[in-house]
Amino acid sequence: MKTSVLTMGKREFAFSLAALMAMTSSAYASDSLEQALQASTMSATVFSYYDMDKTEYFPPASSTNPNRQHIGGIGAELRFLTGSYYGFRLGLTTQGLVNFAPSNAAKDFYAYDWNSEGVALSETYLGYEHDYIDLKIGRQYHNSKYTGLVPPLVATNTDVGYKEAFEGVSARIKLDSIDTVIGVADFWKFAGRSNAVTGGDDGAPRFKDRVIIGGLGPYGFKFDNIFNSFVTYSGLSGVSLTAAYANVSGLEYDDAANSKGDINFYFAHAGYKTPALFENTVVGIDFMYKGSRTNGTLKENFDFNGDYYTGMVGLYNAYGFDFRYAYSTVSKNQMALQGIGNDCGAFTATPIYGPFLFMSFAGMNLHKLSVGYDLSNIGVDGLRVDADYWYGEQRNGNNVRSGGLHGQAPGTRIDVEGWDMQLTYNVPAVKGLKISAIYETMDRKLKYTNGSSNGKTTDEEFWLRASYDFDILK
């Protein structure tokens, strides 16, 4: 099995590194401990949510047995960050959630996301930043929308009650002279969106040696170590280039089949945005590749050595409108695992069902059309509407193991079609108040290679969320 340099004595290495950096940075320090504490910041987010999900599973497909569930609650996130002391900062983040008395059926249905009452200490890290390096040691969010970083392969999901987090060491090296950023990380624990994700009972997430793999379901699998790396370049006008590699070692996927091995993930992205064509309108063109490779009995028992290719072209800010078309295709007889954590998306992902429910299935060809409009152009400040339509066909069916779902029946494939609508309102009158709603629906048709079909199932989901961000120490 492949292991990283931190697999043995990880904590000892991490804190030795911190001590070394403290000594080498003293020549640049002028802050006092009192000044650092006085410069501390504290902020919070309070939110309320509602989620309705109606799902019908196949086979067999039937409109007479829908599973409709509801859940809602309130949550909060409290963030504290000290000021700089010899380049060092201490960061702490606590998350909490309380639900509004869901039914027992809803508790089971939402076990891997919203059913997570309690409190979790999600971030406790020692950070160091000086000139070209940004280092974090401890529990932390990583490469997420929350941090504003590109999330190619290892990424914190931020869309439900709890943000995912990793425990370990991460660093970003900023080479401004050549317009390049290099990122490396080594993690040994993970906290999902609920305690059930990592094998526990109901409740708030806990850090364990189990992790989500994009494409293998909503629960975590036991692992030894996670390594992540990426490099981005932005030295050419309008051009963005990113390459990444990640590895999860010793993953135990299926106990019954004794399937264990490493997973290597590969990523490449190239994007270009033109200068303004008229007003502030630009055209964007993007290409992305993802690939997964396995070894050991994991490779012997399952076909997860797939390639995922996707491209997108868009017209942005055309008098307030955005138009996009995206296409993706996957290896015919191998599924392409997407990454580590629930936020490793791509252009054909959907806002609720995300990138894992069908996008990365073996043989899946998927088209997605998107349009968005910023209503501030007609005087409604803060309000935006977005909509997507997608359809896809799965080409495979002859190889029992090549299906996107674990245990997909021999000689079967699925076609998908769906749409969604999103409303986002940043209330101008109350700074930090945001209201959002998402509705998404999708039809899945189970087909056989002999031409017959087992009917159509429909998934529907509706999210409603209100959040308020505010500073405490200011």
Tab-separated table of C-alpha atoms in Angstrom:
chain	number	residue	atom	x	y	z
A	1	MET	CA	0.000	0.000	0.000
A	2	LYS	CA	1.128	3.510	-0.696
A	3	THR	CA	1.537	5.735	2.357
A	4	SER	CA	2.721	9.295	2.757
A	5	VAL	CA	5.615	10.606	4.777
A	6	LEU	CA	3.164	11.546	7.538
A	7	THR	CA	1.537	8.137	7.905
A	8	MET	CA	3.871	7.272	10.789
A	9	GLY	CA	4.223	9.836	13.572
A	10	LYS	CA	1.933	12.367	11.866
A	11	ARG	CA	1.212	14.479	14.902
A	12	GLU	CA	4.831	14.520	16.018
A	13	PHE	CA	5.904	15.672	12.562
A	14	ALA	CA	3.210	18.346	12.444
A	15	PHE	CA	4.082	19.954	15.749
A	16	SER	CA	7.812	19.741	15.079
A	17	LEU	CA	7.172	21.598	11.850
A	18	ALA	CA	5.250	24.264	13.731
A	19	ALA	CA	8.086	24.714	16.236
A	20	LEU	CA	10.650	25.007	13.444
A	21	MET	CA	8.608	27.652	11.685
A	22	ALA	CA	8.222	29.593	14.900
A	23	MET	CA	12.002	29.800	15.265
A	24	THR	CA	12.660	30.713	11.641
A	25	SER	CA	9.953	33.380	11.572
A	26	SER	CA	11.075	35.295	14.684
A	27	ALA	CA	13.303	37.570	12.648
A	28	TYR	CA	10.230	38.933	10.875
A	29	ALA	CA	7.985	39.285	13.948
A	30	SER	CA	6.961	42.536	15.586
A	31	ASP	CA	3.587	41.594	17.085
A	32	SER	CA	3.009	41.024	20.779
A	33	LEU	CA	0.676	38.394	22.190
A	34	GLU	CA	-1.592	41.131	23.522
A	35	GLN	CA	-1.808	42.758	20.097
A	36	ALA	CA	-2.581	39.417	18.488
A	37	LEU	CA	-5.452	38.759	20.881
A	38	GLN	CA	-6.780	42.282	20.407
A	39	ALA	CA	-6.792	41.706	16.649
A	40	SER	CA	-8.865	38.532	16.963
A	41	THR	CA	-12.083	38.189	15.003
A	42	MET	CA	-15.262	36.338	15.870
A	43	SER	CA	-18.165	35.821	13.505
A	44	ALA	CA	-21.215	33.609	13.269
A	45	THR	CA	-23.859	32.257	10.913
A	46	VAL	CA	-27.361	31.389	12.096
A	47	PHE	CA	-29.630	29.546	9.674
A	48	SER	CA	-32.964	27.805	9.399
A	49	TYR	CA	-33.789	25.186	6.784
A	50	TYR	CA	-36.505	22.936	5.376
A	51	ASP	CA	-36.008	19.920	3.089
A	52	MET	CA	-38.655	17.825	1.316
A	53	ASP	CA	-37.579	14.727	-0.590
A	54	LYS	CA	-39.744	12.356	-2.609
A	55	THR	CA	-37.832	9.392	-4.006
A	56	GLU	CA	-38.863	6.168	-5.735
A	57	TYR	CA	-36.250	3.459	-6.027
A	58	PHE	CA	-35.897	0.896	-8.799
A	59	PRO	CA	-36.281	-1.900	-9.664
A	60	PRO	CA	-39.183	-2.210	-9.899
A	61	ALA	CA	-40.338	1.266	-10.819
A	62	SER	CA	-43.751	2.147	-9.455
A	63	SER	CA	-45.676	5.358	-8.911
A	64	THR	CA	-47.722	3.724	-6.145
A	65	ASN	CA	-44.967	3.547	-3.538
A	66	PRO	CA	-43.314	6.981	-3.276
A	67	ASN	CA	-41.178	7.711	-0.234
A	68	ARG	CA	-41.879	11.330	0.744
A	69	GLN	CA	-40.029	12.737	3.762
A	70	HIS	CA	-39.728	16.147	5.425
A	71	ILE	CA	-37.221	17.626	7.831
A	72	GLY	CA	-36.382	21.100	9.106
A	73	GLY	CA	-34.404	22.791	11.828
A	74	ILE	CA	-32.112	25.583	12.922
A	75	GLY	CA	-28.329	25.654	13.060
A	76	ALA	CA	-25.396	27.880	13.782
A	77	GLU	CA	-21.689	28.179	13.127
A	78	LEU	CA	-19.349	30.146	15.409
A	79	ARG	CA	-15.895	31.112	14.098
A	80	PHE	CA	-12.946	32.521	16.072
A	81	LEU	CA	-9.547	33.504	14.656
A	82	THR	CA	-6.769	35.191	16.592
A	83	GLY	CA	-4.639	37.947	15.165
A	84	SER	CA	-1.153	37.160	13.918
A	85	TYR	CA	1.591	36.405	16.456
A	86	TYR	CA	4.973	35.841	14.801
A	87	GLY	CA	2.951	34.785	11.760
A	88	PHE	CA	0.868	32.258	13.709
A	89	ARG	CA	-2.894	32.235	14.214
A	90	LEU	CA	-5.250	29.936	16.100
A	91	GLY	CA	-8.556	29.097	14.420
A	92	LEU	CA	-11.609	27.536	16.057
A	93	THR	CA	-14.980	26.744	14.460
A	94	THR	CA	-17.995	25.173	16.180
A	95	GLN	CA	-21.124	23.974	14.389
A	96	GLY	CA	-24.481	22.998	15.860
A	97	LEU	CA	-27.892	21.854	14.647
A	98	VAL	CA	-31.338	21.203	16.165
A	99	ASN	CA	-34.184	19.657	14.151
A	100	PHE	CA	-37.915	20.272	14.520
A	101	ALA	CA	-39.084	16.843	15.742
A	102	PRO	CA	-38.787	14.829	12.521
A	103	SER	CA	-40.580	11.478	12.253
A	104	ASN	CA	-38.650	8.261	12.794
A	105	ALA	CA	-38.876	7.567	9.065
A	106	ALA	CA	-37.403	11.005	8.304
A	107	LYS	CA	-34.583	10.426	10.790
A	108	ASP	CA	-33.625	7.237	8.979
A	109	PHE	CA	-34.022	8.805	5.536
A	110	TYR	CA	-31.814	11.821	6.372
A	111	ALA	CA	-29.294	9.863	8.461
A	112	TYR	CA	-26.362	10.888	6.243
A	113	ASP	CA	-27.046	14.615	6.040
A	114	TRP	CA	-29.708	16.540	8.008
A	115	ASN	CA	-30.297	14.117	10.916
A	116	SER	CA	-27.276	15.348	12.860
A	117	GLU	CA	-28.404	17.103	16.015
A	118	GLY	CA	-25.715	18.211	18.421
A	119	VAL	CA	-22.521	20.265	18.489
A	120	ALA	CA	-19.213	19.619	16.723
A	121	LEU	CA	-15.820	21.311	17.035
A	122	SER	CA	-15.051	21.260	13.316
A	123	GLU	CA	-11.937	23.427	13.168
A	124	THR	CA	-9.111	23.597	15.679
A	125	TYR	CA	-5.989	24.514	13.791
A	126	LEU	CA	-2.717	26.296	14.213
A	127	GLY	CA	-2.129	28.432	11.156
A	128	TYR	CA	1.009	30.105	9.898
A	129	GLU	CA	1.199	32.663	7.103
A	130	HIS	CA	4.233	34.549	5.897
A	131	ASP	CA	4.993	35.946	2.456
A	132	TYR	CA	4.711	32.873	0.266
A	133	ILE	CA	3.281	30.166	2.563
A	134	ASP	CA	-0.063	29.526	4.243
A	135	LEU	CA	0.048	26.496	6.564
A	136	LYS	CA	-2.638	24.854	8.724
A	137	ILE	CA	-2.151	22.037	11.239
A	138	GLY	CA	-5.205	20.403	12.822
A	139	ARG	CA	-8.901	20.139	12.030
A	140	GLN	CA	-9.861	22.312	9.062
A	141	TYR	CA	-12.086	22.944	6.069
A	142	HIS	CA	-10.196	22.240	2.868
A	143	ASN	CA	-10.464	23.487	-0.739
A	144	SER	CA	-14.133	24.333	-0.326
A	145	LYS	CA	-16.544	26.987	-1.506
A	146	TYR	CA	-16.366	28.205	2.091
A	147	THR	CA	-12.645	28.969	1.838
A	148	GLY	CA	-12.934	30.317	-1.703
A	149	LEU	CA	-10.405	27.858	-3.122
A	150	VAL	CA	-10.771	25.641	-6.183
A	151	PRO	CA	-12.029	22.170	-5.086
A	152	PRO	CA	-10.688	19.724	-7.660
A	153	LEU	CA	-10.190	16.434	-5.772
A	154	VAL	CA	-10.376	16.804	-1.976
A	155	ALA	CA	-13.085	19.198	-0.882
A	156	THR	CA	-15.312	20.125	2.053
A	157	ASN	CA	-19.031	20.063	1.293
A	158	THR	CA	-20.874	23.132	2.593
A	159	ASP	CA	-24.436	22.607	1.388
A	160	VAL	CA	-26.292	21.033	4.317
A	161	GLY	CA	-26.300	21.412	8.112
A	162	TYR	CA	-22.646	20.633	8.837
A	163	LYS	CA	-19.652	21.447	6.693
A	164	GLU	CA	-17.312	18.498	6.227
A	165	ALA	CA	-13.823	18.798	7.709
A	166	PHE	CA	-10.454	17.051	7.622
A	167	GLU	CA	-7.791	16.537	10.278
A	168	GLY	CA	-4.164	16.836	9.248
A	169	VAL	CA	-1.723	19.269	7.647
A	170	SER	CA	-2.234	21.477	4.596
A	171	ALA	CA	-0.120	24.162	2.955
A	172	ARG	CA	-0.472	26.626	0.090
A	173	ILE	CA	2.696	27.998	-1.466
A	174	LYS	CA	2.105	31.289	-3.288
A	175	LEU	CA	4.662	31.974	-6.008
A	176	ASP	CA	3.439	35.406	-7.064
A	177	SER	CA	6.444	36.066	-9.298
A	178	ILE	CA	5.305	33.289	-11.645
A	179	ASP	CA	1.529	33.580	-10.942
A	180	THR	CA	1.405	30.082	-9.475
A	181	VAL	CA	-0.100	28.526	-6.357
A	182	ILE	CA	0.941	25.058	-5.157
A	183	GLY	CA	-1.119	23.169	-2.605
A	184	VAL	CA	-0.250	20.032	-0.629
A	185	ALA	CA	-2.052	18.286	2.208
A	186	ASP	CA	-1.935	15.132	4.286
A	187	PHE	CA	-4.993	14.044	6.300
A	188	TRP	CA	-5.677	11.128	8.607
A	189	LYS	CA	-9.243	11.792	9.824
A	190	PHE	CA	-12.520	13.066	8.380
A	191	ALA	CA	-15.823	14.387	9.756
A	192	GLY	CA	-18.842	14.147	7.484
A	193	ARG	CA	-22.247	15.784	7.515
A	194	SER	CA	-23.474	13.555	10.352
A	195	ASN	CA	-22.097	10.996	12.761
A	196	ALA	CA	-23.738	8.212	10.729
A	197	VAL	CA	-21.516	9.071	7.742
A	198	THR	CA	-18.459	7.722	9.551
A	199	GLY	CA	-20.168	4.699	11.087
A	200	GLY	CA	-21.625	6.153	14.276
A	201	ASP	CA	-25.152	6.644	15.559
A	202	ASP	CA	-27.338	9.665	14.927
A	203	GLY	CA	-25.969	13.034	15.906
A	204	ALA	CA	-23.312	15.593	15.137
A	205	PRO	CA	-20.309	14.500	13.058
A	206	ARG	CA	-17.209	13.085	14.719
A	207	PHE	CA	-13.675	12.781	13.349
A	208	LYS	CA	-12.793	9.206	12.400
A	209	ASP	CA	-10.587	7.292	9.968
A	210	ARG	CA	-13.502	6.938	7.537
A	211	VAL	CA	-14.053	9.111	4.488
A	212	ILE	CA	-16.548	9.824	1.697
A	213	ILE	CA	-15.488	8.789	-1.818
A	214	GLY	CA	-17.313	10.645	-4.578
A	215	GLY	CA	-19.415	8.056	-6.376
A	216	LEU	CA	-19.479	5.307	-3.730
A	217	GLY	CA	-22.460	6.514	-1.717
A	218	PRO	CA	-23.159	8.909	1.184
A	219	TYR	CA	-21.236	6.996	3.873
A	220	GLY	CA	-17.565	6.846	4.736
A	221	PHE	CA	-15.131	3.966	4.294
A	222	LYS	CA	-12.192	3.116	6.534
A	223	PHE	CA	-8.871	4.398	5.189
A	224	ASP	CA	-5.243	4.843	6.198
A	225	ASN	CA	-4.241	8.203	4.764
A	226	ILE	CA	-5.236	10.963	2.334
A	227	PHE	CA	-2.740	12.919	0.256
A	228	ASN	CA	-3.787	15.886	-1.864
A	229	SER	CA	-1.839	18.173	-4.188
A	230	PHE	CA	-2.616	20.759	-6.832
A	231	VAL	CA	-0.974	23.537	-8.825
A	232	THR	CA	-2.737	26.488	-10.456
A	233	TYR	CA	-1.369	28.999	-12.952
A	234	SER	CA	-2.957	32.334	-13.862
A	235	GLY	CA	-0.147	34.181	-15.618
A	236	LEU	CA	-1.897	34.572	-18.972
A	237	SER	CA	-4.725	37.057	-19.363
A	238	GLY	CA	-8.071	35.267	-19.135
A	239	VAL	CA	-6.464	31.838	-18.784
A	240	SER	CA	-6.665	29.513	-15.774
A	241	LEU	CA	-4.811	26.195	-15.580
A	242	THR	CA	-5.027	23.616	-12.793
A	243	ALA	CA	-3.566	20.152	-12.332
A	244	ALA	CA	-4.084	17.943	-9.295
A	245	TYR	CA	-3.310	14.527	-7.861
A	246	ALA	CA	-4.772	12.862	-4.771
A	247	ASN	CA	-4.449	9.464	-3.147
A	248	VAL	CA	-6.421	7.658	-0.456
A	249	SER	CA	-4.561	4.605	0.835
A	250	GLY	CA	-5.845	1.400	2.383
A	251	LEU	CA	-9.510	2.030	1.592
A	252	GLU	CA	-11.766	-0.813	2.782
A	253	TYR	CA	-14.706	-0.670	0.381
A	254	ASP	CA	-16.597	-3.959	0.660
A	255	ASP	CA	-16.039	-6.306	3.595
A	256	ALA	CA	-18.068	-9.124	2.032
A	257	ALA	CA	-15.838	-9.113	-1.043
A	258	ASN	CA	-12.694	-8.356	0.976
A	259	SER	CA	-12.087	-5.350	-1.288
A	260	LYS	CA	-9.264	-3.114	-0.147
A	261	GLY	CA	-6.771	-0.934	-1.957
A	262	ASP	CA	-5.541	2.525	-2.827
A	263	ILE	CA	-7.370	4.976	-5.068
A	264	ASN	CA	-5.376	7.455	-7.153
A	265	PHE	CA	-7.224	10.492	-8.500
A	266	TYR	CA	-6.072	12.693	-11.401
A	267	PHE	CA	-7.388	16.094	-12.446
A	268	ALA	CA	-6.701	18.700	-15.128
A	269	HIS	CA	-8.585	21.874	-16.012
A	270	ALA	CA	-8.057	24.607	-18.584
A	271	GLY	CA	-10.279	27.656	-18.802
A	272	TYR	CA	-10.380	30.832	-20.853
A	273	LYS	CA	-12.522	33.951	-20.627
A	274	THR	CA	-12.446	36.491	-23.430
A	275	PRO	CA	-12.103	40.239	-22.930
A	276	ALA	CA	-15.437	42.060	-22.722
A	277	LEU	CA	-17.335	41.803	-26.005
A	278	PHE	CA	-20.059	44.368	-25.247
A	279	GLU	CA	-20.910	46.101	-21.990
A	280	ASN	CA	-19.334	43.631	-19.495
A	281	THR	CA	-20.235	40.461	-21.427
A	282	VAL	CA	-17.599	37.736	-21.791
A	283	VAL	CA	-17.432	34.245	-23.277
A	284	GLY	CA	-15.955	31.419	-21.219
A	285	ILE	CA	-14.631	28.070	-22.422
A	286	ASP	CA	-13.624	25.295	-20.005
A	287	PHE	CA	-12.319	21.742	-20.314
A	288	MET	CA	-11.854	19.271	-17.452
A	289	TYR	CA	-10.534	15.738	-17.003
A	290	LYS	CA	-10.877	13.446	-13.998
A	291	GLY	CA	-9.599	9.908	-13.668
A	292	SER	CA	-9.519	7.259	-10.945
A	293	ARG	CA	-7.202	4.263	-10.654
A	294	THR	CA	-7.333	1.511	-8.031
A	295	ASN	CA	-5.156	-1.397	-6.959
A	296	GLY	CA	-5.294	-4.464	-4.718
A	297	THR	CA	-8.501	-6.456	-4.308
A	298	LEU	CA	-10.448	-3.239	-4.867
A	299	LYS	CA	-9.300	-3.349	-8.483
A	300	GLU	CA	-9.855	-7.089	-8.766
A	301	ASN	CA	-13.485	-6.911	-7.650
A	302	PHE	CA	-14.757	-3.582	-9.042
A	303	ASP	CA	-14.354	-1.513	-12.211
A	304	PHE	CA	-13.528	1.954	-10.866
A	305	ASN	CA	-10.599	2.741	-13.206
A	306	GLY	CA	-12.553	5.193	-15.325
A	307	ASP	CA	-12.015	8.500	-17.131
A	308	TYR	CA	-14.374	11.460	-17.030
A	309	TYR	CA	-14.200	14.201	-19.671
A	310	THR	CA	-16.283	17.359	-19.624
A	311	GLY	CA	-16.436	20.726	-21.338
A	312	MET	CA	-18.488	23.876	-20.949
A	313	VAL	CA	-19.050	27.035	-22.975
A	314	GLY	CA	-20.800	30.060	-21.537
A	315	LEU	CA	-21.905	33.611	-22.253
A	316	TYR	CA	-21.717	35.618	-19.033
A	317	ASN	CA	-23.234	38.910	-17.882
A	318	ALA	CA	-25.113	39.541	-21.135
A	319	TYR	CA	-27.338	42.328	-19.790
A	320	GLY	CA	-27.687	40.358	-16.579
A	321	PHE	CA	-28.027	36.916	-18.188
A	322	ASP	CA	-25.670	33.929	-18.018
A	323	PHE	CA	-26.026	31.082	-20.529
A	324	ARG	CA	-24.060	27.814	-20.310
A	325	TYR	CA	-23.920	24.455	-22.054
A	326	ALA	CA	-21.948	21.556	-20.548
A	327	TYR	CA	-21.302	18.005	-21.736
A	328	SER	CA	-19.612	15.080	-20.008
A	329	THR	CA	-18.798	11.493	-20.930
A	330	VAL	CA	-17.419	8.550	-18.943
A	331	SER	CA	-15.484	5.407	-19.927
A	332	LYS	CA	-17.855	2.776	-21.267
A	333	ASN	CA	-16.928	-0.039	-18.900
A	334	GLN	CA	-15.313	1.749	-15.959
A	335	MET	CA	-16.841	4.158	-13.464
A	336	ALA	CA	-14.884	7.374	-12.799
A	337	LEU	CA	-14.703	8.121	-9.083
A	338	GLN	CA	-14.733	11.890	-8.588
A	339	GLY	CA	-12.654	12.560	-5.490
A	340	ILE	CA	-12.675	12.708	-1.693
A	341	GLY	CA	-15.476	14.499	0.141
A	342	ASN	CA	-18.879	15.561	-1.162
A	343	ASP	CA	-17.838	18.763	-2.949
A	344	CYS	CA	-15.747	17.333	-5.797
A	345	GLY	CA	-18.089	18.474	-8.497
A	346	ALA	CA	-17.885	19.191	-12.212
A	347	PHE	CA	-19.774	21.104	-14.880
A	348	THR	CA	-22.651	18.635	-15.311
A	349	ALA	CA	-23.341	18.290	-11.578
A	350	THR	CA	-26.748	19.426	-10.319
A	351	PRO	CA	-27.354	21.689	-7.280
A	352	ILE	CA	-28.974	19.046	-5.036
A	353	TYR	CA	-28.231	15.627	-6.556
A	354	GLY	CA	-24.665	16.758	-7.115
A	355	PRO	CA	-22.025	14.918	-9.148
A	356	PHE	CA	-22.432	11.391	-7.791
A	357	LEU	CA	-25.983	10.148	-8.344
A	358	PHE	CA	-25.503	9.503	-12.064
A	359	MET	CA	-22.923	11.893	-13.556
A	360	SER	CA	-19.896	9.609	-13.097
A	361	PHE	CA	-21.569	6.282	-13.940
A	362	ALA	CA	-19.742	4.100	-16.455
A	363	GLY	CA	-20.808	4.927	-19.994
A	364	MET	CA	-22.853	8.003	-19.044
A	365	ASN	CA	-23.179	10.752	-21.666
A	366	LEU	CA	-24.730	13.841	-20.100
A	367	HIS	CA	-25.868	17.215	-21.443
A	368	LYS	CA	-26.723	20.225	-19.271
A	369	LEU	CA	-28.199	23.596	-20.290
A	370	SER	CA	-28.181	26.475	-17.798
A	371	VAL	CA	-29.495	30.027	-17.672
A	372	GLY	CA	-29.288	32.588	-14.905
A	373	TYR	CA	-30.463	36.165	-14.471
A	374	ASP	CA	-29.497	38.877	-11.998
A	375	LEU	CA	-32.654	40.879	-11.327
A	376	SER	CA	-30.674	43.884	-10.117
A	377	ASN	CA	-30.629	44.783	-13.816
A	378	ILE	CA	-34.338	45.600	-13.553
A	379	GLY	CA	-34.136	47.214	-10.122
A	380	VAL	CA	-34.601	44.220	-7.802
A	381	ASP	CA	-31.319	44.349	-5.934
A	382	GLY	CA	-29.960	41.132	-4.435
A	383	LEU	CA	-32.291	38.732	-6.272
A	384	ARG	CA	-31.030	36.118	-8.727
A	385	VAL	CA	-32.727	33.200	-10.472
A	386	ASP	CA	-30.995	30.192	-12.081
A	387	ALA	CA	-32.337	27.162	-13.904
A	388	ASP	CA	-30.825	23.972	-15.371
A	389	TYR	CA	-32.067	21.245	-17.684
A	390	TRP	CA	-30.144	18.027	-18.240
A	391	TYR	CA	-30.512	14.684	-19.950
A	392	GLY	CA	-28.226	11.687	-20.299
A	393	GLU	CA	-27.914	8.121	-21.513
A	394	GLN	CA	-25.796	5.319	-20.091
A	395	ARG	CA	-24.152	3.342	-22.902
A	396	ASN	CA	-22.916	0.315	-20.974
A	397	GLY	CA	-24.846	-2.785	-19.998
A	398	ASN	CA	-22.839	-5.848	-20.937
A	399	ASN	CA	-20.441	-5.786	-17.996
A	400	VAL	CA	-22.115	-6.495	-14.650
A	401	ARG	CA	-19.468	-4.583	-12.711
A	402	SER	CA	-19.371	-1.536	-14.967
A	403	GLY	CA	-22.610	-0.004	-13.757
A	404	GLY	CA	-22.565	3.212	-11.778
A	405	LEU	CA	-24.342	1.623	-8.824
A	406	HIS	CA	-22.769	-1.003	-6.602
A	407	GLY	CA	-24.757	-4.109	-7.406
A	408	GLN	CA	-26.323	-2.820	-10.610
A	409	ALA	CA	-28.001	-5.762	-12.330
A	410	PRO	CA	-26.347	-7.348	-15.386
A	411	GLY	CA	-27.479	-6.019	-18.730
A	412	THR	CA	-29.083	-2.848	-17.355
A	413	ARG	CA	-28.550	0.851	-17.864
A	414	ILE	CA	-30.371	4.062	-16.970
A	415	ASP	CA	-31.411	7.186	-18.830
A	416	VAL	CA	-31.866	10.416	-16.871
A	417	GLU	CA	-33.717	13.672	-17.497
A	418	GLY	CA	-34.410	16.510	-15.113
A	419	TRP	CA	-34.467	20.192	-14.319
A	420	ASP	CA	-34.041	22.541	-11.382
A	421	MET	CA	-34.721	26.143	-10.414
A	422	GLN	CA	-32.834	28.204	-7.856
A	423	LEU	CA	-33.733	31.536	-6.235
A	424	THR	CA	-31.199	33.477	-4.182
A	425	TYR	CA	-31.991	36.729	-2.378
A	426	ASN	CA	-29.366	38.734	-0.510
A	427	VAL	CA	-31.647	41.102	1.393
A	428	PRO	CA	-30.339	44.652	0.794
A	429	ALA	CA	-32.003	46.054	3.901
A	430	VAL	CA	-30.302	43.582	6.267
A	431	LYS	CA	-26.598	43.030	5.650
A	432	GLY	CA	-25.700	39.339	5.908
A	433	LEU	CA	-29.276	38.028	5.498
A	434	LYS	CA	-29.700	35.548	2.639
A	435	ILE	CA	-32.759	33.552	1.579
A	436	SER	CA	-32.514	30.735	-0.966
A	437	ALA	CA	-34.780	28.085	-2.455
A	438	ILE	CA	-33.998	25.158	-4.771
A	439	TYR	CA	-36.406	22.787	-6.470
A	440	GLU	CA	-35.035	19.818	-8.413
A	441	THR	CA	-36.758	16.938	-10.145
A	442	MET	CA	-35.417	14.038	-12.195
A	443	ASP	CA	-36.768	11.025	-14.078
A	444	ARG	CA	-34.709	7.844	-14.203
A	445	LYS	CA	-35.583	5.082	-16.629
A	446	LEU	CA	-34.182	1.610	-16.071
A	447	LYS	CA	-33.543	-0.159	-19.378
A	448	TYR	CA	-32.330	-3.583	-20.456
A	449	THR	CA	-29.983	-4.452	-23.290
A	450	ASN	CA	-32.785	-6.492	-24.898
A	451	GLY	CA	-34.711	-3.253	-25.427
A	452	SER	CA	-37.314	-3.606	-22.665
A	453	SER	CA	-37.773	-1.166	-19.784
A	454	ASN	CA	-38.752	-1.478	-16.142
A	455	GLY	CA	-40.568	1.837	-16.037
A	456	LYS	CA	-39.705	5.335	-14.902
A	457	THR	CA	-39.063	6.685	-11.428
A	458	THR	CA	-39.191	10.314	-10.370
A	459	ASP	CA	-37.091	12.056	-7.745
A	460	GLU	CA	-38.139	15.437	-6.361
A	461	GLU	CA	-36.489	17.588	-3.735
A	462	PHE	CA	-37.124	21.073	-2.380
A	463	TRP	CA	-34.738	23.075	-0.177
A	464	LEU	CA	-35.584	26.308	1.604
A	465	ARG	CA	-32.939	28.102	3.656
A	466	ALA	CA	-32.510	31.438	5.418
A	467	SER	CA	-29.126	32.414	6.878
A	468	TYR	CA	-27.719	35.420	8.663
A	469	ASP	CA	-23.982	36.185	8.858
A	470	PHE	CA	-22.699	38.685	11.421
A	471	ASP	CA	-19.574	39.771	13.275
A	472	ILE	CA	-19.416	39.567	17.061
A	473	LEU	CA	-16.221	41.346	18.107
A	474	LYS	CA	-16.653	44.387	15.841
